mmCIF file of C-alpha atoms in Angstrom:
data_model
loop_
_atom_site.group_PDB
_atom_site.id
_atom_site.type_symbol
_atom_site.label_atom_id
_atom_site.label_comp_id
_atom_site.label_asym_id
_atom_site.label_seq_id
_atom_site.Cartn_x
_atom_site.Cartn_y
_atom_site.Cartn_z
ATOM 1 C CA UNK A 86 124.449 108.371 -0.943
ATOM 2 C CA UNK A 87 124.727 104.656 -0.980
ATOM 3 C CA UNK A 88 121.966 102.099 -1.657
ATOM 4 C CA UNK A 89 122.137 101.026 2.264
ATOM 5 C CA UNK A 90 121.146 104.539 3.367
ATOM 6 C CA UNK A 91 117.441 106.090 3.377
ATOM 7 C CA UNK A 92 116.434 109.903 3.565
ATOM 8 C CA UNK A 93 118.683 112.075 5.554
ATOM 9 C CA UNK A 94 121.334 109.191 5.789
ATOM 10 C CA UNK A 95 119.212 107.029 8.045
ATOM 11 C CA UNK A 96 120.088 103.284 7.561
ATOM 12 C CA UNK A 97 117.398 101.115 5.806
ATOM 13 C CA UNK A 98 116.122 97.777 7.765
ATOM 14 C CA UNK A 99 114.897 95.351 5.289
ATOM 15 C CA UNK A 100 114.173 97.802 2.685
ATOM 16 C CA UNK A 101 111.893 100.394 4.684
ATOM 17 C CA UNK A 102 112.980 103.618 6.193
ATOM 18 C CA UNK A 103 114.041 103.825 9.740
ATOM 19 C CA UNK A 104 112.742 107.254 10.416
ATOM 20 C CA UNK A 105 109.830 107.517 12.800
ATOM 21 C CA UNK A 106 106.612 107.168 11.026
ATOM 22 C CA UNK A 107 103.196 108.150 12.599
ATOM 23 C CA UNK A 108 99.714 108.001 10.882
ATOM 24 C CA UNK A 109 95.992 108.152 12.019
ATOM 25 C CA UNK A 110 94.091 104.969 10.914
ATOM 26 C CA UNK A 111 90.764 105.933 12.169
ATOM 27 C CA UNK A 112 88.575 108.074 14.473
ATOM 28 C CA UNK A 113 85.377 107.126 16.292
ATOM 29 C CA UNK A 114 82.864 107.888 19.019
ATOM 30 C CA UNK A 115 83.471 105.032 21.486
ATOM 31 C CA UNK A 116 80.786 106.113 24.222
ATOM 32 C CA UNK A 117 78.759 109.057 24.058
ATOM 33 C CA UNK A 118 75.932 109.890 26.827
ATOM 34 C CA UNK A 119 73.742 113.158 26.874
ATOM 35 C CA UNK A 120 71.402 113.486 29.755
ATOM 36 C CA UNK A 121 68.683 116.468 30.163
ATOM 37 C CA UNK A 122 67.125 115.391 33.423
ATOM 38 C CA UNK A 123 65.144 118.402 33.883
ATOM 39 C CA UNK A 124 63.373 118.976 30.629
ATOM 40 C CA UNK A 125 61.312 120.623 29.838
ATOM 41 C CA UNK A 126 61.546 122.978 33.035
ATOM 42 C CA UNK A 127 65.389 123.598 32.191
ATOM 43 C CA UNK A 128 64.116 125.812 29.139
ATOM 44 C CA UNK A 129 62.208 128.183 31.507
ATOM 45 C CA UNK A 130 65.559 128.700 33.733
ATOM 46 C CA UNK A 131 67.128 132.184 33.701
ATOM 47 C CA UNK A 132 70.562 132.965 33.657
ATOM 48 C CA UNK A 133 73.773 131.107 32.426
ATOM 49 C CA UNK A 134 74.571 127.687 33.815
ATOM 50 C CA UNK A 135 77.762 126.845 35.392
ATOM 51 C CA UNK A 136 79.845 124.769 33.237
ATOM 52 C CA UNK A 137 82.364 122.112 34.616
ATOM 53 C CA UNK A 138 84.393 120.205 32.077
ATOM 54 C CA UNK A 139 86.866 117.428 32.924
ATOM 55 C CA UNK A 140 89.238 115.828 30.518
ATOM 56 C CA UNK A 141 90.703 112.287 30.896
ATOM 57 C CA UNK A 142 93.450 110.519 28.497
ATOM 58 C CA UNK A 143 94.031 107.169 28.110
ATOM 59 C CA UNK A 144 95.998 104.813 25.845
ATOM 60 C CA UNK A 145 96.803 101.243 24.992
ATOM 61 C CA UNK A 146 98.538 98.877 22.452
ATOM 62 C CA UNK A 147 95.918 97.239 20.474
ATOM 63 C CA UNK A 148 98.393 95.518 17.871
ATOM 64 C CA UNK A 149 101.700 95.477 16.384
ATOM 65 C CA UNK A 150 102.520 99.309 15.686
ATOM 66 C CA UNK A 151 98.966 100.267 16.581
ATOM 67 C CA UNK A 152 97.700 102.053 19.547
ATOM 68 C CA UNK A 153 94.243 103.480 20.731
ATOM 69 C CA UNK A 154 94.067 106.904 22.467
ATOM 70 C CA UNK A 155 90.746 107.770 24.206
ATOM 71 C CA UNK A 156 89.922 111.386 24.885
ATOM 72 C CA UNK A 157 87.305 111.349 27.639
ATOM 73 C CA UNK A 158 85.534 114.605 28.054
ATOM 74 C CA UNK A 159 82.736 115.212 30.751
ATOM 75 C CA UNK A 160 80.765 118.285 31.115
ATOM 76 C CA UNK A 161 78.338 119.077 33.403
ATOM 77 C CA UNK A 162 76.080 122.218 33.532
ATOM 78 C CA UNK A 163 74.070 123.377 36.594
ATOM 79 C CA UNK A 164 72.105 126.183 37.318
ATOM 80 C CA UNK A 165 70.668 127.096 40.905
ATOM 81 C CA UNK A 166 72.191 123.507 42.058
ATOM 82 C CA UNK A 167 70.084 121.746 39.343
ATOM 83 C CA UNK A 168 71.582 119.978 36.370
ATOM 84 C CA UNK A 169 70.721 121.365 33.361
ATOM 85 C CA UNK A 170 72.605 118.925 31.072
ATOM 86 C CA UNK A 171 75.568 116.530 31.464
ATOM 87 C CA UNK A 172 77.440 115.085 28.496
ATOM 88 C CA UNK A 173 80.341 112.133 28.337
ATOM 89 C CA UNK A 174 82.092 111.583 25.600
ATOM 90 C CA UNK A 175 84.765 109.139 24.989
ATOM 91 C CA UNK A 176 86.387 109.798 21.512
ATOM 92 C CA UNK A 177 88.967 107.323 19.970
ATOM 93 C CA UNK A 178 91.765 107.404 17.629
ATOM 94 C CA UNK A 179 93.806 104.462 16.210
ATOM 95 C CA UNK A 180 97.334 105.401 15.468
ATOM 96 C CA UNK A 181 100.002 103.574 13.549
ATOM 97 C CA UNK A 182 103.374 104.174 14.892
ATOM 98 C CA UNK A 183 106.810 102.690 13.333
ATOM 99 C CA UNK A 184 110.293 103.581 14.329
ATOM 100 C CA UNK A 185 109.261 105.589 17.287
ATOM 101 C CA UNK A 186 111.697 105.577 20.028
ATOM 102 C CA UNK A 187 110.189 104.251 23.238
ATOM 103 C CA UNK A 188 110.904 107.332 25.278
ATOM 104 C CA UNK A 189 108.754 109.372 22.642
ATOM 105 C CA UNK A 190 105.688 106.955 22.974
ATOM 106 C CA UNK A 191 103.933 108.409 26.058
ATOM 107 C CA UNK A 192 104.532 111.942 25.053
ATOM 108 C CA UNK A 193 102.795 111.120 21.806
ATOM 109 C CA UNK A 194 99.950 109.173 23.221
ATOM 110 C CA UNK A 195 99.258 111.711 26.118
ATOM 111 C CA UNK A 196 100.132 114.975 24.376
ATOM 112 C CA UNK A 197 100.062 114.796 20.425
ATOM 113 C CA UNK A 198 97.500 112.348 19.775
ATOM 114 C CA UNK A 199 94.861 114.155 21.965
ATOM 115 C CA UNK A 200 95.665 117.312 19.959
ATOM 116 C CA UNK A 201 95.195 115.747 16.702
ATOM 117 C CA UNK A 202 91.763 114.186 17.680
ATOM 118 C CA UNK A 203 90.454 116.953 19.976
ATOM 119 C CA UNK A 204 88.913 119.232 17.075
ATOM 120 C CA UNK A 205 86.762 116.131 16.392
ATOM 121 C CA UNK A 206 85.749 115.361 19.509
ATOM 122 C CA UNK A 207 85.021 118.922 20.325
ATOM 123 C CA UNK A 208 82.617 119.176 17.318
ATOM 124 C CA UNK A 209 80.722 115.746 18.430
ATOM 125 C CA UNK A 210 80.110 117.460 21.876
ATOM 126 C CA UNK A 211 79.046 120.755 20.579
ATOM 127 C CA UNK A 212 76.599 119.028 18.186
ATOM 128 C CA UNK A 213 75.278 116.751 21.243
ATOM 129 C CA UNK A 214 74.548 119.877 23.372
ATOM 130 C CA UNK A 215 72.876 121.630 20.480
ATOM 131 C CA UNK A 216 70.856 118.635 19.755
ATOM 132 C CA UNK A 217 69.699 118.701 23.502
ATOM 133 C CA UNK A 218 68.140 121.911 22.751
ATOM 134 C CA UNK A 219 70.969 124.131 24.381
ATOM 135 C CA UNK A 220 73.256 126.612 22.422
ATOM 136 C CA UNK A 221 76.285 124.386 21.076
ATOM 137 C CA UNK A 222 79.244 124.126 23.601
ATOM 138 C CA UNK A 223 82.426 125.252 22.049
ATOM 139 C CA UNK A 224 85.513 124.341 24.120
ATOM 140 C CA UNK A 225 88.558 126.353 23.889
ATOM 141 C CA UNK A 226 91.550 124.858 22.431
ATOM 142 C CA UNK A 227 93.548 122.994 24.928
ATOM 143 C CA UNK A 228 97.415 122.916 24.970
ATOM 144 C CA UNK A 229 97.713 119.180 25.456
ATOM 145 C CA UNK A 230 101.640 119.207 25.501
ATOM 146 C CA UNK A 231 101.422 121.732 28.578
ATOM 147 C CA UNK A 232 99.025 119.631 30.608
ATOM 148 C CA UNK A 233 101.242 116.760 29.888
ATOM 149 C CA UNK A 234 104.460 118.524 31.221
ATOM 150 C CA UNK A 235 102.626 119.875 34.014
ATOM 151 C CA UNK A 236 101.791 116.329 34.952
ATOM 152 C CA UNK A 237 105.105 115.152 34.591
ATOM 153 C CA UNK A 238 106.221 117.949 36.992
ATOM 154 C CA UNK A 239 103.649 117.109 39.297
ATOM 155 C CA UNK A 240 104.543 113.610 39.648
ATOM 156 C CA UNK A 241 108.443 114.537 39.854
ATOM 157 C CA UNK A 242 107.632 116.939 42.802
ATOM 158 C CA UNK A 243 105.316 114.108 44.601
ATOM 159 C CA UNK A 244 108.365 111.767 44.266
ATOM 160 C CA UNK A 245 110.688 114.491 45.654
ATOM 161 C CA UNK A 246 108.245 115.066 48.583
ATOM 162 C CA UNK A 247 108.065 111.230 49.359
ATOM 163 C CA UNK A 248 111.850 111.164 49.397
ATOM 164 C CA UNK A 249 112.205 114.003 51.749
ATOM 165 C CA UNK A 250 109.248 112.656 54.058
ATOM 166 C CA UNK A 251 111.097 109.155 53.791
ATOM 167 C CA UNK A 252 114.417 110.651 54.852
ATOM 168 C CA UNK A 253 113.154 112.498 57.929
#
């Protein structure tokens, strides 16, 4: 191997390896809200509440080779059309990315980064619900890659339907 080649034969640029590099810089609670609007009466209610969980993922570039990914989780528990509790969590992660091909940025930001930070967001959410006087809410693991692929397929289908409608 010559001095101008790096690991696996990848050429070096200014003495640095040109292979893609990803690292988590920091994780943090960006926003957390817990509401228990019917306390103390809620603790006398019978039966299990209906739990509705919604997810949203956002990302943006915050510096050279630094990206923020925010996993937003909204949970609403209702029983007999009354709110038992509501939690809104925005959990962020800062990621350093180097030499990542442009076409791989979005899949990383919307599938892999949320997978990395989800266990930590899940714990924050469970603790908030428990601290509100309810059994901890343990969310099932989520396949963010499958969600990302499904969203891409929906977008492609919508474009195809728009093209067909435009040709008619």
